[in-house]
């Protein structure tokens, strides 16, 4: 019990006690703080320098002179798309439009609807592109446009077969009531891929000269591209590491 | 009013000091260094070492000010840092021995003069072995629980308790002899 009293007085007195530090103590502390901060900033400078070096290396890769061969690079994704099976025959959008205009004069049935549709198809490459209008009338018109544009694709002799197909399409379209934007996008993508496929065919067929050296260069370029990607990956990792290190330098 | 103002100005100071404002750091140092040196001195007999430890403690305080999120009192926070710094200093000196030696119970009797002055108390504490002193100061002065002491000193709670009781006995012994000698002088 006595001891607790003693401890109480110890706590009270020691808790209040203050000891004045020596005169130069703040200067000492300041020196310590300066040293620490300098060290920290030096460290961060190191990281910044490393990051700059990494960026420079990345830059040399980026501006490497293979820009002249860039058309070949562009071909890659296109080829991938072509590998997927396509239902429609290659046709050009512009051709569709022009043929449609010709056909207008010949066909007598559905004349009213066609006139309206033709006006629309002139303004837009694919008339289906404005399908979201909720009115039933307009939907009907657009269906008619689909009918026309697709019916013009094949030569006239196959018209019957196409007609039956068209009926199917119309039926499905009637089910959906509206042609969604996704469908429009898919149609556009198909058309684009067909155009580029045709161009490729032209290049290989009409040129007729498949240069062995060119092929080799292409393959080499592909290898180079994948290597480049790997290097970028490594650089990215390094950069992120440096970044986190810089961010954490004060801890 | 005054307390609020003081508190406000301290939080302002802390904010500025966290942004490496030397003036604010110095003000905080002037405000707290006296008490903190006292804290370190409780654990460390040598005044120069105690001051060195206190400065290192402040270095930690200022470099980790961002971690102080104004939870609890600032003084409590830096005090804790000082205690840790003192412990790690003693550990680096490898002076700490948590003795298992039995101390005879002095068989308390006479009225004890509890009205000791601070220097006297410090002298009594200084005479304790490091292990006893650390546990005693942490428990009696800083108000740590045995579980906290055990964690900070990396000992078991049982050791903490036994060290405290041994420190108490030793202090009793010292007080007894001092009392008798005081009577002798008087």
mmCIF file of C-alpha atoms in Angstrom, chain B residues 7 22 33 45 68-69 94 96-97 99 104 110 130 135 143 153 159 172:
data_model
loop_
_atom_site.group_PDB
_atom_site.id
_atom_site.type_symbol
_atom_site.label_atom_id
_atom_site.label_comp_id
_atom_site.label_asym_id
_atom_site.label_seq_id
_atom_site.Cartn_x
_atom_site.Cartn_y
_atom_site.Cartn_z
ATOM 1 C CA UNK B 7 -4.655 22.840 -29.324
ATOM 2 C CA UNK B 22 11.787 24.095 -40.033
ATOM 3 C CA UNK B 33 11.865 18.455 -25.814
ATOM 4 C CA UNK B 45 21.253 6.951 -16.768
ATOM 5 C CA UNK B 68 0.166 10.966 -36.893
ATOM 6 C CA UNK B 69 -3.443 11.400 -37.876
ATOM 7 C CA UNK B 94 23.019 -5.090 -24.546
ATOM 8 C CA UNK B 96 19.317 -5.397 -20.349
ATOM 9 C CA UNK B 97 19.212 -8.396 -18.068
ATOM 10 C CA UNK B 99 17.268 -11.093 -13.672
ATOM 11 C CA UNK B 104 14.450 -10.831 0.042
ATOM 12 C CA UNK B 110 8.371 2.097 9.195
ATOM 13 C CA UNK B 130 18.083 -2.028 -16.416
ATOM 14 C CA UNK B 135 9.435 -2.395 -16.445
ATOM 15 C CA UNK B 143 0.974 3.580 -17.225
ATOM 16 C CA UNK B 153 10.219 -5.656 -24.506
ATOM 17 C CA UNK B 159 8.419 -11.898 -16.681
ATOM 18 C CA UNK B 172 11.410 -0.578 -0.743
#
